[in-house]
mmCIF file of C-alpha atoms in Angstrom:
data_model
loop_
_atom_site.group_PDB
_atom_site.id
_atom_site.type_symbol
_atom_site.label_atom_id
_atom_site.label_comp_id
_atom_site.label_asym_id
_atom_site.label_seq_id
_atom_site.Cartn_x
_atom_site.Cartn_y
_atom_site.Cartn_z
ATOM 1 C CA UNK P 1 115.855 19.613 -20.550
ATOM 2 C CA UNK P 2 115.926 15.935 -20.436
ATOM 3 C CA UNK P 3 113.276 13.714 -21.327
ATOM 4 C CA UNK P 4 111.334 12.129 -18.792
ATOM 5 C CA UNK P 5 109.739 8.756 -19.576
ATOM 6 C CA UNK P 6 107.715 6.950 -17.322
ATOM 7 C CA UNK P 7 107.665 2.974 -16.628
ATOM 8 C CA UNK P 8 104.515 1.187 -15.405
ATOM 9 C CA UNK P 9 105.658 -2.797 -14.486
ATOM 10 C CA UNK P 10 103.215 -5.292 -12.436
ATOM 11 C CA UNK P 11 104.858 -7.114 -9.733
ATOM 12 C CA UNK P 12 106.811 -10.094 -10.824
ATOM 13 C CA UNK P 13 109.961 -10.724 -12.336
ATOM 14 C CA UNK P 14 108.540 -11.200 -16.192
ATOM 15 C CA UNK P 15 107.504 -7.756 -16.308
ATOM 16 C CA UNK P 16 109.777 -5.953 -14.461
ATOM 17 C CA UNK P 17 113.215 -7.368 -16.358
ATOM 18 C CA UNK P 18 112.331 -6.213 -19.544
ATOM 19 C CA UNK P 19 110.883 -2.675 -17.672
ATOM 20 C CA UNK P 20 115.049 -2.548 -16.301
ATOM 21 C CA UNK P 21 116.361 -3.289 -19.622
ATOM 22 C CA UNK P 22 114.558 -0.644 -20.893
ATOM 23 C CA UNK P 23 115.231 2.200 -18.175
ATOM 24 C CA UNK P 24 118.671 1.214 -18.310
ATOM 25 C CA UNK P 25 118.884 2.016 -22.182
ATOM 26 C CA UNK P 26 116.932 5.193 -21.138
ATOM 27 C CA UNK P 27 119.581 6.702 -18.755
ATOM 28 C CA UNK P 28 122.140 5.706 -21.073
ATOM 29 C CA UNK P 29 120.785 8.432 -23.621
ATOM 30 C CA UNK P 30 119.934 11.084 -21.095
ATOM 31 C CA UNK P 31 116.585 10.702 -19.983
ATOM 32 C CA UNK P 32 115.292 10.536 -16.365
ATOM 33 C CA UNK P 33 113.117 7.265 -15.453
ATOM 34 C CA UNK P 34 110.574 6.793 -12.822
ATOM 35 C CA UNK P 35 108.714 3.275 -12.369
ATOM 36 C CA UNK P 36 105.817 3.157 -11.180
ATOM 37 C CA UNK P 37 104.680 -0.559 -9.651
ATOM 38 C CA UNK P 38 102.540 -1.344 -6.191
ATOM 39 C CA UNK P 39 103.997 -2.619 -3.062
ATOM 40 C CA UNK P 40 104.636 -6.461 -4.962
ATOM 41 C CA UNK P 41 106.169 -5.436 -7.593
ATOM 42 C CA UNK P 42 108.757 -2.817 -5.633
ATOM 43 C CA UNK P 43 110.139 -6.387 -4.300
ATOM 44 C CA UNK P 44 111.394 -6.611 -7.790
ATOM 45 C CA UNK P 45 112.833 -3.365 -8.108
ATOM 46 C CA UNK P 46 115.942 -3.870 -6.624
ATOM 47 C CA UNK P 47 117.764 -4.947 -9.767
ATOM 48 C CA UNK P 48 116.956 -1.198 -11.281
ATOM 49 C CA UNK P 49 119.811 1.360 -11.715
ATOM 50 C CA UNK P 50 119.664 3.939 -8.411
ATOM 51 C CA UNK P 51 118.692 6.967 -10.542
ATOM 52 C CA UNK P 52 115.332 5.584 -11.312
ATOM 53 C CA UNK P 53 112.699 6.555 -8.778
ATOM 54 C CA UNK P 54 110.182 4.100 -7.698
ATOM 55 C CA UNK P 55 106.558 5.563 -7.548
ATOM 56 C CA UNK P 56 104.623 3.000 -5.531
ATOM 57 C CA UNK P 57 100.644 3.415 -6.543
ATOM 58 C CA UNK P 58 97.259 1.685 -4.853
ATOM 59 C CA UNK P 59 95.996 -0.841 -6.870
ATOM 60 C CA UNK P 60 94.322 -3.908 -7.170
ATOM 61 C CA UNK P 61 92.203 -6.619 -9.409
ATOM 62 C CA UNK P 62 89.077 -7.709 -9.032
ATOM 63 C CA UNK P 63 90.050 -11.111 -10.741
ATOM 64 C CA UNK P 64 91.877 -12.740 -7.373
ATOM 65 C CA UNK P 65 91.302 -12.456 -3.538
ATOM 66 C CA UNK P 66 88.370 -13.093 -1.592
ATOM 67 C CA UNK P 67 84.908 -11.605 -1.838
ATOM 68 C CA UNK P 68 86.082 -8.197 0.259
ATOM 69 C CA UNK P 69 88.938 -7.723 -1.365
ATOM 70 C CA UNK P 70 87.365 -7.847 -5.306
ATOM 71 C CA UNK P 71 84.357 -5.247 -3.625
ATOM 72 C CA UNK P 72 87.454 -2.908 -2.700
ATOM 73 C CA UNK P 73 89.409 -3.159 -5.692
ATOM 74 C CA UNK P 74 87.911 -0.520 -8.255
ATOM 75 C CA UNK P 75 88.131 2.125 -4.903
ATOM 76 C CA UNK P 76 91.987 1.162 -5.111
ATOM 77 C CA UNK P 77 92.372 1.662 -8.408
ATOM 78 C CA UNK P 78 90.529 5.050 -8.099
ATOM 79 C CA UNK P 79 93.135 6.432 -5.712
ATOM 80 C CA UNK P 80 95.950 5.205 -7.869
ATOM 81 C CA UNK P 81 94.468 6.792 -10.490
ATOM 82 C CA UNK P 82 94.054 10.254 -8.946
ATOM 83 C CA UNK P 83 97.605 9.810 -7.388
ATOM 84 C CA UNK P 84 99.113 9.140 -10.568
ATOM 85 C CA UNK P 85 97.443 12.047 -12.435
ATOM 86 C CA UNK P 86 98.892 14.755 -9.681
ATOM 87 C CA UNK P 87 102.102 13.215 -10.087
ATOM 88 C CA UNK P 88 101.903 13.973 -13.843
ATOM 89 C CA UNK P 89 100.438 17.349 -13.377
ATOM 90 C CA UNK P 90 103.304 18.122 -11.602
ATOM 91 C CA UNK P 91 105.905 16.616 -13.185
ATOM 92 C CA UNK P 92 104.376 15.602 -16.948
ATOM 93 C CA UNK P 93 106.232 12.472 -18.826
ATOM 94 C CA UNK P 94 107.045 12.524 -22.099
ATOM 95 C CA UNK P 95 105.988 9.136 -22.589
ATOM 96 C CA UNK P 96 104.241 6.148 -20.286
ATOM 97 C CA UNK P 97 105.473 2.903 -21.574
ATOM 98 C CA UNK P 98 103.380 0.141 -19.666
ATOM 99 C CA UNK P 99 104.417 -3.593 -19.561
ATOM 100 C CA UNK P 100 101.774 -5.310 -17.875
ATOM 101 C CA UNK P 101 100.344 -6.482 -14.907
ATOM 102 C CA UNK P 102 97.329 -4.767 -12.977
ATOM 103 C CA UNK P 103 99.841 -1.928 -11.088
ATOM 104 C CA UNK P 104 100.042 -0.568 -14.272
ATOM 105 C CA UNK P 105 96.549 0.471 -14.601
ATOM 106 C CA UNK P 106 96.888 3.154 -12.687
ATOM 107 C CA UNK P 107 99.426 5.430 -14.727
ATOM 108 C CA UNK P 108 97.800 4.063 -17.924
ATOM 109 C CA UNK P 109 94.628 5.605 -16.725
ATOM 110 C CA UNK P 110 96.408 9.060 -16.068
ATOM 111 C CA UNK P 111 97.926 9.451 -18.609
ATOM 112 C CA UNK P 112 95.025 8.327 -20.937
ATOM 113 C CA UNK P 113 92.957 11.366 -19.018
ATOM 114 C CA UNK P 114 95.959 13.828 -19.612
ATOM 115 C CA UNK P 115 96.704 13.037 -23.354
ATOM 116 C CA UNK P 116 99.924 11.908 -22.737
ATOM 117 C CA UNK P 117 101.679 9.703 -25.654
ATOM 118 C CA UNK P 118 101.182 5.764 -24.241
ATOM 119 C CA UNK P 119 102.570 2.571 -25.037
ATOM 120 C CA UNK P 120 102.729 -1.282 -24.208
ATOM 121 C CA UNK P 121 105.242 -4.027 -24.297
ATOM 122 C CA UNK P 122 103.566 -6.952 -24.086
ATOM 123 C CA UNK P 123 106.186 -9.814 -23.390
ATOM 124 C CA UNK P 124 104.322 -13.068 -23.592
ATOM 125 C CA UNK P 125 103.063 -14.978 -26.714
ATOM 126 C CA UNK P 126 99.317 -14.524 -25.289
ATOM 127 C CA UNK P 127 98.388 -10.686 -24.531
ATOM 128 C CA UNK P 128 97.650 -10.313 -20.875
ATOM 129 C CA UNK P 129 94.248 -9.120 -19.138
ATOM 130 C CA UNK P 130 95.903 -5.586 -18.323
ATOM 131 C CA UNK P 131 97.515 -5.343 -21.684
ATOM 132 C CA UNK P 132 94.880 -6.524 -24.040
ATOM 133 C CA UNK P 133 92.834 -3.761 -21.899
ATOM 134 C CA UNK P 134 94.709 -0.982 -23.448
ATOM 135 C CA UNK P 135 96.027 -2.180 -26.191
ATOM 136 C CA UNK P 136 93.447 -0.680 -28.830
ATOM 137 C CA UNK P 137 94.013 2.703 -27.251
ATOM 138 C CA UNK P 138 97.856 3.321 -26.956
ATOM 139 C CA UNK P 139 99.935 4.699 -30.017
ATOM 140 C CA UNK P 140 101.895 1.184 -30.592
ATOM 141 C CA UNK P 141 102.344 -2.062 -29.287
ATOM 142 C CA UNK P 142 105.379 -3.656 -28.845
ATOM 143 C CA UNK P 143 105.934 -7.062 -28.803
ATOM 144 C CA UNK P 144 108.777 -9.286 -27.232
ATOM 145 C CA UNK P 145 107.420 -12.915 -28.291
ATOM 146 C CA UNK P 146 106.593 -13.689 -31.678
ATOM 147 C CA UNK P 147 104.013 -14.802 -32.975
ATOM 148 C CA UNK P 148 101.736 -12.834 -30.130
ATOM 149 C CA UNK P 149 97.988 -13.534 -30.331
ATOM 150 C CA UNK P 150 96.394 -9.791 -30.392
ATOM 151 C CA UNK P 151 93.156 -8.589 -29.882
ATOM 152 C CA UNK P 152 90.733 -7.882 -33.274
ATOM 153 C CA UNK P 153 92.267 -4.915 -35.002
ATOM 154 C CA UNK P 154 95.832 -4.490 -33.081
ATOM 155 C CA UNK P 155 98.752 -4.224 -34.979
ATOM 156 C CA UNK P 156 102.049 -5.422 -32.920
ATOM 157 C CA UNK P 157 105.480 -4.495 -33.673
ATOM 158 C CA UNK P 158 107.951 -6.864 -33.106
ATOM 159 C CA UNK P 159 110.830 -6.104 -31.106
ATOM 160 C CA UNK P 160 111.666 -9.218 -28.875
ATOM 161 C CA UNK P 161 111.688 -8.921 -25.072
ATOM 162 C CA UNK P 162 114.731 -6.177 -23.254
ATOM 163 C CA UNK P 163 116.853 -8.134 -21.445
ATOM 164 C CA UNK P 164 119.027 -6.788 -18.656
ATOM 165 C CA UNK P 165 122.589 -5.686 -19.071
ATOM 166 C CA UNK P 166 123.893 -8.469 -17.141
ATOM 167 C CA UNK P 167 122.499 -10.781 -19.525
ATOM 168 C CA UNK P 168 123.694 -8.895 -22.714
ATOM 169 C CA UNK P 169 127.413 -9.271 -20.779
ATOM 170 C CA UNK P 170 126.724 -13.012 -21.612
ATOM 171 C CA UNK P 171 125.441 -12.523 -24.659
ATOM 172 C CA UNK P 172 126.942 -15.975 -26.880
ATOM 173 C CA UNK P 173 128.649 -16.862 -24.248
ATOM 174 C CA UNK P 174 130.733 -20.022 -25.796
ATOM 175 C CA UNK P 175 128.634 -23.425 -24.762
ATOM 176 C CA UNK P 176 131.279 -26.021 -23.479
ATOM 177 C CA UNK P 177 129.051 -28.781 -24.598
ATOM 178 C CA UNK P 178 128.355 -31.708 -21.671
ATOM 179 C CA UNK P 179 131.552 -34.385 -21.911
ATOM 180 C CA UNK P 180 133.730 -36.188 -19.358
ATOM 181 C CA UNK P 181 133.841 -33.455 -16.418
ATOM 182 C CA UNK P 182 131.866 -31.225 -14.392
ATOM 183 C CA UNK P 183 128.205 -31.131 -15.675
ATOM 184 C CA UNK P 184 125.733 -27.771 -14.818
ATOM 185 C CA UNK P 185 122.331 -27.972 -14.846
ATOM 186 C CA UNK P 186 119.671 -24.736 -13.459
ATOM 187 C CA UNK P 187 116.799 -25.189 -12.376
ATOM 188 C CA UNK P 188 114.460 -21.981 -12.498
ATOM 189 C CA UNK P 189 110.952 -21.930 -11.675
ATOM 190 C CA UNK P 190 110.438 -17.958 -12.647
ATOM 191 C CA UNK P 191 110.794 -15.374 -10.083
ATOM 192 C CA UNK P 192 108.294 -16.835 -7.537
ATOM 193 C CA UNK P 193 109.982 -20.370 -8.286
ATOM 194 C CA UNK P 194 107.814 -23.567 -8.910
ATOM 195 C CA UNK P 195 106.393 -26.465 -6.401
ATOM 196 C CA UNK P 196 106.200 -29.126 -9.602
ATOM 197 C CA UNK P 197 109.514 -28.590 -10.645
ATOM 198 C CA UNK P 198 110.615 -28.647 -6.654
ATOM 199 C CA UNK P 199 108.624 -32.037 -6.882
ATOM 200 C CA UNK P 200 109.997 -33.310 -10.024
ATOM 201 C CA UNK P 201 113.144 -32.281 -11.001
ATOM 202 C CA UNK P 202 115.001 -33.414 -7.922
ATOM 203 C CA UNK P 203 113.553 -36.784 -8.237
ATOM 204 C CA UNK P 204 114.653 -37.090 -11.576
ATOM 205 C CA UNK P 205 118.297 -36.529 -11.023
ATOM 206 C CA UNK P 206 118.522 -38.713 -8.335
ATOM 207 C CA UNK P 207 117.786 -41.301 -11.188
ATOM 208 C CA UNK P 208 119.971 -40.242 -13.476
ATOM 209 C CA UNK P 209 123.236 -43.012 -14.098
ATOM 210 C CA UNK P 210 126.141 -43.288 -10.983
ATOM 211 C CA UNK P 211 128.573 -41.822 -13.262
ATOM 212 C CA UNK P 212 127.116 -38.822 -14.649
ATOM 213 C CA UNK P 213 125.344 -37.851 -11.665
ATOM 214 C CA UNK P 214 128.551 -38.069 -9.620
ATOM 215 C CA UNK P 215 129.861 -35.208 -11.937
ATOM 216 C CA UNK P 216 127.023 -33.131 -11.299
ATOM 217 C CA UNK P 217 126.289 -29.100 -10.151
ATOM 218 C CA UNK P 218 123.079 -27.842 -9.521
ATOM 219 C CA UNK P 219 121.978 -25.307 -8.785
ATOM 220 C CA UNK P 220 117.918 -25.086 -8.125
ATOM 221 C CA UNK P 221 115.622 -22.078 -6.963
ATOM 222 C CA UNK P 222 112.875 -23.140 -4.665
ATOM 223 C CA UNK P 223 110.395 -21.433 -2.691
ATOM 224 C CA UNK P 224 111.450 -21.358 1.319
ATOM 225 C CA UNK P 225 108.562 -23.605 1.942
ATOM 226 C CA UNK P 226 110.374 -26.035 -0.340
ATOM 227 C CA UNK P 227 113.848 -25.920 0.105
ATOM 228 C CA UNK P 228 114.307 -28.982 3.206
ATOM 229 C CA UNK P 229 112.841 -31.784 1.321
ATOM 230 C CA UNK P 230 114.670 -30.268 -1.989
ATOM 231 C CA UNK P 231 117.890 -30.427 0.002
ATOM 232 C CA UNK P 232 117.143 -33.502 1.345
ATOM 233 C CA UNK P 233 116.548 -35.890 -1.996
ATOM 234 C CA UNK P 234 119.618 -33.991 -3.437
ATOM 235 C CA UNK P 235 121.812 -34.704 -0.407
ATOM 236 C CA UNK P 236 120.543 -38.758 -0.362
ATOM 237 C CA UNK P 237 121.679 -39.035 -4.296
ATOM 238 C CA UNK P 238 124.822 -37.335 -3.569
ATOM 239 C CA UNK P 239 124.161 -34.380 -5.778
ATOM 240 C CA UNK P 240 126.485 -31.186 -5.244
ATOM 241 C CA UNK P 241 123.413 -28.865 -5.469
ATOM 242 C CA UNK P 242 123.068 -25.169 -3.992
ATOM 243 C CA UNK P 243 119.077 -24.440 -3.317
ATOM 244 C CA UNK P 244 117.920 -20.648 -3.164
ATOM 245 C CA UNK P 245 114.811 -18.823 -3.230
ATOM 246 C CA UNK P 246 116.186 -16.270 -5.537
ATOM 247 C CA UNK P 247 119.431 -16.261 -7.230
ATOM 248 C CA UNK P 248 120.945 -13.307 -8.513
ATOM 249 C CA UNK P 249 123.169 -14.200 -10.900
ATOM 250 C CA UNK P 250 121.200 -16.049 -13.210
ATOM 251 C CA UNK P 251 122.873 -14.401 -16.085
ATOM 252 C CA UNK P 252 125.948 -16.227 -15.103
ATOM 253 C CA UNK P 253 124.340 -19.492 -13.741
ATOM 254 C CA UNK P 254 123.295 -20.314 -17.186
ATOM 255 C CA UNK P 255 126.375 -19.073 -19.386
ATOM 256 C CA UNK P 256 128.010 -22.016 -16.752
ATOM 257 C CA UNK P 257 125.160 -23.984 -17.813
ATOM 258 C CA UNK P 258 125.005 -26.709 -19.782
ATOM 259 C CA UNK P 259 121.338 -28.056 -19.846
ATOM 260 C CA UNK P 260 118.227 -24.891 -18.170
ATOM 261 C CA UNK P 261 115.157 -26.999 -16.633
ATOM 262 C CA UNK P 262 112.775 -24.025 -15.783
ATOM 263 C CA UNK P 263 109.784 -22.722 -16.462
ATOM 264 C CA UNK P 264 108.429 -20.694 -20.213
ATOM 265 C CA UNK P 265 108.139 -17.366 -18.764
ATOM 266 C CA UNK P 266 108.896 -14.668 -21.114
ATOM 267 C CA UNK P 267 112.279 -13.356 -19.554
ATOM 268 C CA UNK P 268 113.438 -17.021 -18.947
ATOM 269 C CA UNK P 269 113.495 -17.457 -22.477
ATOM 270 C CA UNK P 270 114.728 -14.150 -23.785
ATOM 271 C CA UNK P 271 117.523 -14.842 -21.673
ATOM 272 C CA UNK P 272 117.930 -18.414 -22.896
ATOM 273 C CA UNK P 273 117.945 -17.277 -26.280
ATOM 274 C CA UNK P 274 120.571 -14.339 -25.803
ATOM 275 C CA UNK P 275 122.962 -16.270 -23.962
ATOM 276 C CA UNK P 276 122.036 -19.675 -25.945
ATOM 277 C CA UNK P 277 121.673 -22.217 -24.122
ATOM 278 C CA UNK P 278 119.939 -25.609 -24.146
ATOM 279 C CA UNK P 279 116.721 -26.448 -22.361
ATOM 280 C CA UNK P 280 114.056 -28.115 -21.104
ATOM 281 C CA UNK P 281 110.895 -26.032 -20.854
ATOM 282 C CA UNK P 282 107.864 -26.560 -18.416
ATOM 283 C CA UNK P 283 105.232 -24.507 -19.381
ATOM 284 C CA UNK P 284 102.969 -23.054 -16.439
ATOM 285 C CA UNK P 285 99.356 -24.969 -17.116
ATOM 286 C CA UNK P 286 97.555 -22.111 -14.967
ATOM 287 C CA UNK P 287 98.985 -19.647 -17.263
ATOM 288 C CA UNK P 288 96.308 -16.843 -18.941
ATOM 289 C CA UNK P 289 95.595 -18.212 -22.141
ATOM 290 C CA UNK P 290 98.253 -20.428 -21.914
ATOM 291 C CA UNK P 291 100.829 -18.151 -23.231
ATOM 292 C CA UNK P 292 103.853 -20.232 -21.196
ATOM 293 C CA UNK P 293 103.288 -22.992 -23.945
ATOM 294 C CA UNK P 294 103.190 -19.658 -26.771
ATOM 295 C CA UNK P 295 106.293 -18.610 -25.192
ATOM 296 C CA UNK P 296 107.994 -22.217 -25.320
ATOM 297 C CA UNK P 297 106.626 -23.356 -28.735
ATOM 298 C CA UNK P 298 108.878 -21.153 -30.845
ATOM 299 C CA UNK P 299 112.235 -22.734 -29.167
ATOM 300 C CA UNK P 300 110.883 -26.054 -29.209
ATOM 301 C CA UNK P 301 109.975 -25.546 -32.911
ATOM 302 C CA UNK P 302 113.838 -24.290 -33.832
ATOM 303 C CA UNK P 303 115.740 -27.104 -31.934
ATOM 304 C CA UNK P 304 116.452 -24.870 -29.048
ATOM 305 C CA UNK P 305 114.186 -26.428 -26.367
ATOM 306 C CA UNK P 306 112.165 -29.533 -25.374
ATOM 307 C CA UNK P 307 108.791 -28.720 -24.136
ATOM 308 C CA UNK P 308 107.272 -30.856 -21.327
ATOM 309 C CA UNK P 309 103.880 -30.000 -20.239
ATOM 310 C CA UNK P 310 102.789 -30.608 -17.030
ATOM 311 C CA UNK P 311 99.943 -33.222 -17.842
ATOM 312 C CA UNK P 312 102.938 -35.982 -18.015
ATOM 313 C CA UNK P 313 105.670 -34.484 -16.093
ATOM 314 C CA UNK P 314 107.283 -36.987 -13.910
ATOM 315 C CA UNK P 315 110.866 -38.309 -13.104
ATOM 316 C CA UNK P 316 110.867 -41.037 -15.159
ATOM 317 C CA UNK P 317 109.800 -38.493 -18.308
ATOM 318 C CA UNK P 318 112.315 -35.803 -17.318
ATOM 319 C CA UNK P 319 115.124 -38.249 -16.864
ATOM 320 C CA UNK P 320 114.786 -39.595 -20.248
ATOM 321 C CA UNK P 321 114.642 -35.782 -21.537
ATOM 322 C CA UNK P 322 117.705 -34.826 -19.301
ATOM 323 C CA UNK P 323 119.783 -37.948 -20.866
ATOM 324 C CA UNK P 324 118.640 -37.341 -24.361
ATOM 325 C CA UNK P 325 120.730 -33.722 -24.057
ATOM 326 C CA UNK P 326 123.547 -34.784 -21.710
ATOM 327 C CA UNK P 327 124.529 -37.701 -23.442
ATOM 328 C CA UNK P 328 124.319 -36.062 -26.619
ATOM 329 C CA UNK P 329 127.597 -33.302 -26.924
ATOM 330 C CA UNK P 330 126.043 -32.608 -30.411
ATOM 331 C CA UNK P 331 122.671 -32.444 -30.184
ATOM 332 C CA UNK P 332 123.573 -30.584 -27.108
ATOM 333 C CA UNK P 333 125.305 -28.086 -28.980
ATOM 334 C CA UNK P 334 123.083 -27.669 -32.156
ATOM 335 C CA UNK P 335 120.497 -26.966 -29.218
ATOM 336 C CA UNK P 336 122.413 -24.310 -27.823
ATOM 337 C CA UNK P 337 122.868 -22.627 -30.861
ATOM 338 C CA UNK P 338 119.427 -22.962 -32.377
ATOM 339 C CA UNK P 339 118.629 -20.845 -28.946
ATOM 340 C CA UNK P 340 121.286 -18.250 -29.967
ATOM 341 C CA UNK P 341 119.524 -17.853 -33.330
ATOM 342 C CA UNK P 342 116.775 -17.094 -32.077
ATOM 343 C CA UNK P 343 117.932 -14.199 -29.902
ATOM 344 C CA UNK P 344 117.489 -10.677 -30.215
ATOM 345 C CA UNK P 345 120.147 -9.078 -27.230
ATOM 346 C CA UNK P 346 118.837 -5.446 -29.238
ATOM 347 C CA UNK P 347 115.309 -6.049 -28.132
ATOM 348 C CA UNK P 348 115.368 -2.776 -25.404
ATOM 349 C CA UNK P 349 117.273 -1.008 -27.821
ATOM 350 C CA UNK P 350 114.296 -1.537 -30.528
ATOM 351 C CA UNK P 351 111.858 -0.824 -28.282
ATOM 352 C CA UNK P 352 114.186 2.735 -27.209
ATOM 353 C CA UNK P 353 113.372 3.574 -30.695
ATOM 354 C CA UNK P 354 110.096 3.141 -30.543
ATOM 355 C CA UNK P 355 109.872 5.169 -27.142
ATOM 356 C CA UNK P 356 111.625 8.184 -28.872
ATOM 357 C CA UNK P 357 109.500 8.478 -31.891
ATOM 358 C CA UNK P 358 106.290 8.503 -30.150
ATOM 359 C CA UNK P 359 107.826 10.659 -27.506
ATOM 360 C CA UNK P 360 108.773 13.154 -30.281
#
């Protein structure tokens, strides 16, 4: 009979990638897959194979939302709990893997209750709430950033971050360094895009010298409530630039690429690093523990990346950054391949092996 290994992922696009890259690895070998995520996080699903069947579970956290909403939380997580545990009574996994996020405190719980073998991925360079709450009590840890800052007593195994198959299709992709034609730039913001880089980044295009910006293709992700005045500064500078709330062919946007401007989110720079590709890195300044700058610092430390934080991003700081790449072929392409150095396109494979000896 088939193994049966069972995927709990919190609702944005930083946990759930890695969760696909690793149920697609699992199907490949035979086993069957659930994933089990709330209402958010199904929004994020769609990327996953068809054979994997989405479990959506009540939950909640008492760490956001209004005074009502933190009172009902621990009821919510109480039903999730007790739904998750008949769904493993009547159909046991072999194995819970967990990566992150408060929907995936629910099947942790079960399967905690039922003795079932647990473990965690944790994909950021600063262990998350949910994470850090189980992290003493699963059989391993996995970890996709490295160095990650554990809790007291946690040992962490290092396997880098899963990244989807579309983005091991472009794994060292050749770079076609910036010269005389077409330029590409991306900006990403994450998976629920970015209002500071909406604010910034077309601004500091529009500054960037007649000739190179007339050779110029961008191609931006911005939230809905952004994407008019977006369009609008890159239409006044004359800047070919396609603006979308989600794109899904990022994998392919930045093996086009020559130059990333995004966000540090875990995924973003797995995939950066897989595909190799120069960029400039924005960490979030809200981020727990600051793990965005964690996740940047070991690409800006290689070569790979320039880090910006958000205390002095502005045009005028960006554009200087942007023209210190673009007008640099070599620099631009020692950048891109410090990123491929870096890179670990085996990462869900590595953690597959660690799935099947705890399963065993």
């Amino acid at each position: 009979m088939a193994k049966y290994a069972l995927i709990a992922a919190g609702g944005t696009g930083g946990h759930m990638f890695p969760a696909q890259a690793l149920a697609e690895v699992l199907l490949a070998n035979g086993w069957r897959v659930s994933l089990s995520t709330d209402d958010r996080g199904a929004r994020y699903a769609s990327g996953f194979p068809d054979q994997v069947k989405r479990e959506i579970v009540s939950s909640a956290t008492t760490a956001r939302g209004g005074h009502l909403q933190q009172l009902a939380a621990p009821f919510k997580i109480a039903a999730g709990v007790l739904a998750a545990r008949r769904a493993f009574r009547a159909d046991r996994p072999d194995i819970v893997v967990g990566f992150g996020g408060y929907p995936t405190v629910p099947a942790m719980t079960a399967a905690g209750m039922l003795r079932i073998p647990r473990m965690i991925h944790e994909q950021n360079g600063v262990m998350g709430r949910v994470n850090s709450l189980f992290a003493k009590r699963v059989d391993k840890v996995a970890c996709g950033t490295w160095p990650t800052e554990l809790p007291d007593g946690v040992e962490g195994i290092h396997t880098g971050n899963p990244v989807r198959a579309a983005v091991k299709e472009q794994a060292g992709a050749v770079y076609l360094p910036p010269g005389d034609g077409a330029v590409n730039i991306v900006v990403i913001g994450g998976s629920q895009g970015a209002r500071i880089l909406s604010d910034v980044v077309p601004a500091a295009i529009a500054i960037l010298p007649d000739d190179l910006r007339a050779r110029l293709r961008v191609a931006h992700q911005a939230r809905a409530e952004d994407h008019d005045r977006v369009a609008a500064t890159y239409e006044q500078a004359g800047i070919d630039a396609e603006i979308r709330p989600f794109f899904d062919n990022v994998p392919q946007l930045f093996a086009d690429a020559q130059l990333v401007v995004a966000r540090s989110g875990a995924s973003t720079a797995a995939d950066l690093t897989v595909i190799g590709r120069p960029s400039i890195l924005v960490p979030l300044a809200i981020a727990t523990g600051d793990h965005q700058s964690a996740n940047a610092r070991p690409l800006a430390d290689a070569g790979a990346a320039l880090m910006l934080p958000e205390s002095i991003l502005d045009p005028e700081t960006l554009t200087r950054d942007m023209l210190a790449v673009l007008t640099d072929p070599d620099r631009a392409a020692g950048m891109a391949a410090a990123a491929l150095s870096l890179g670990r396109p085996d990462a869900a494979q590595r953690l597959y092996e660690i799935v099947t000896e705890i399963a065993a």
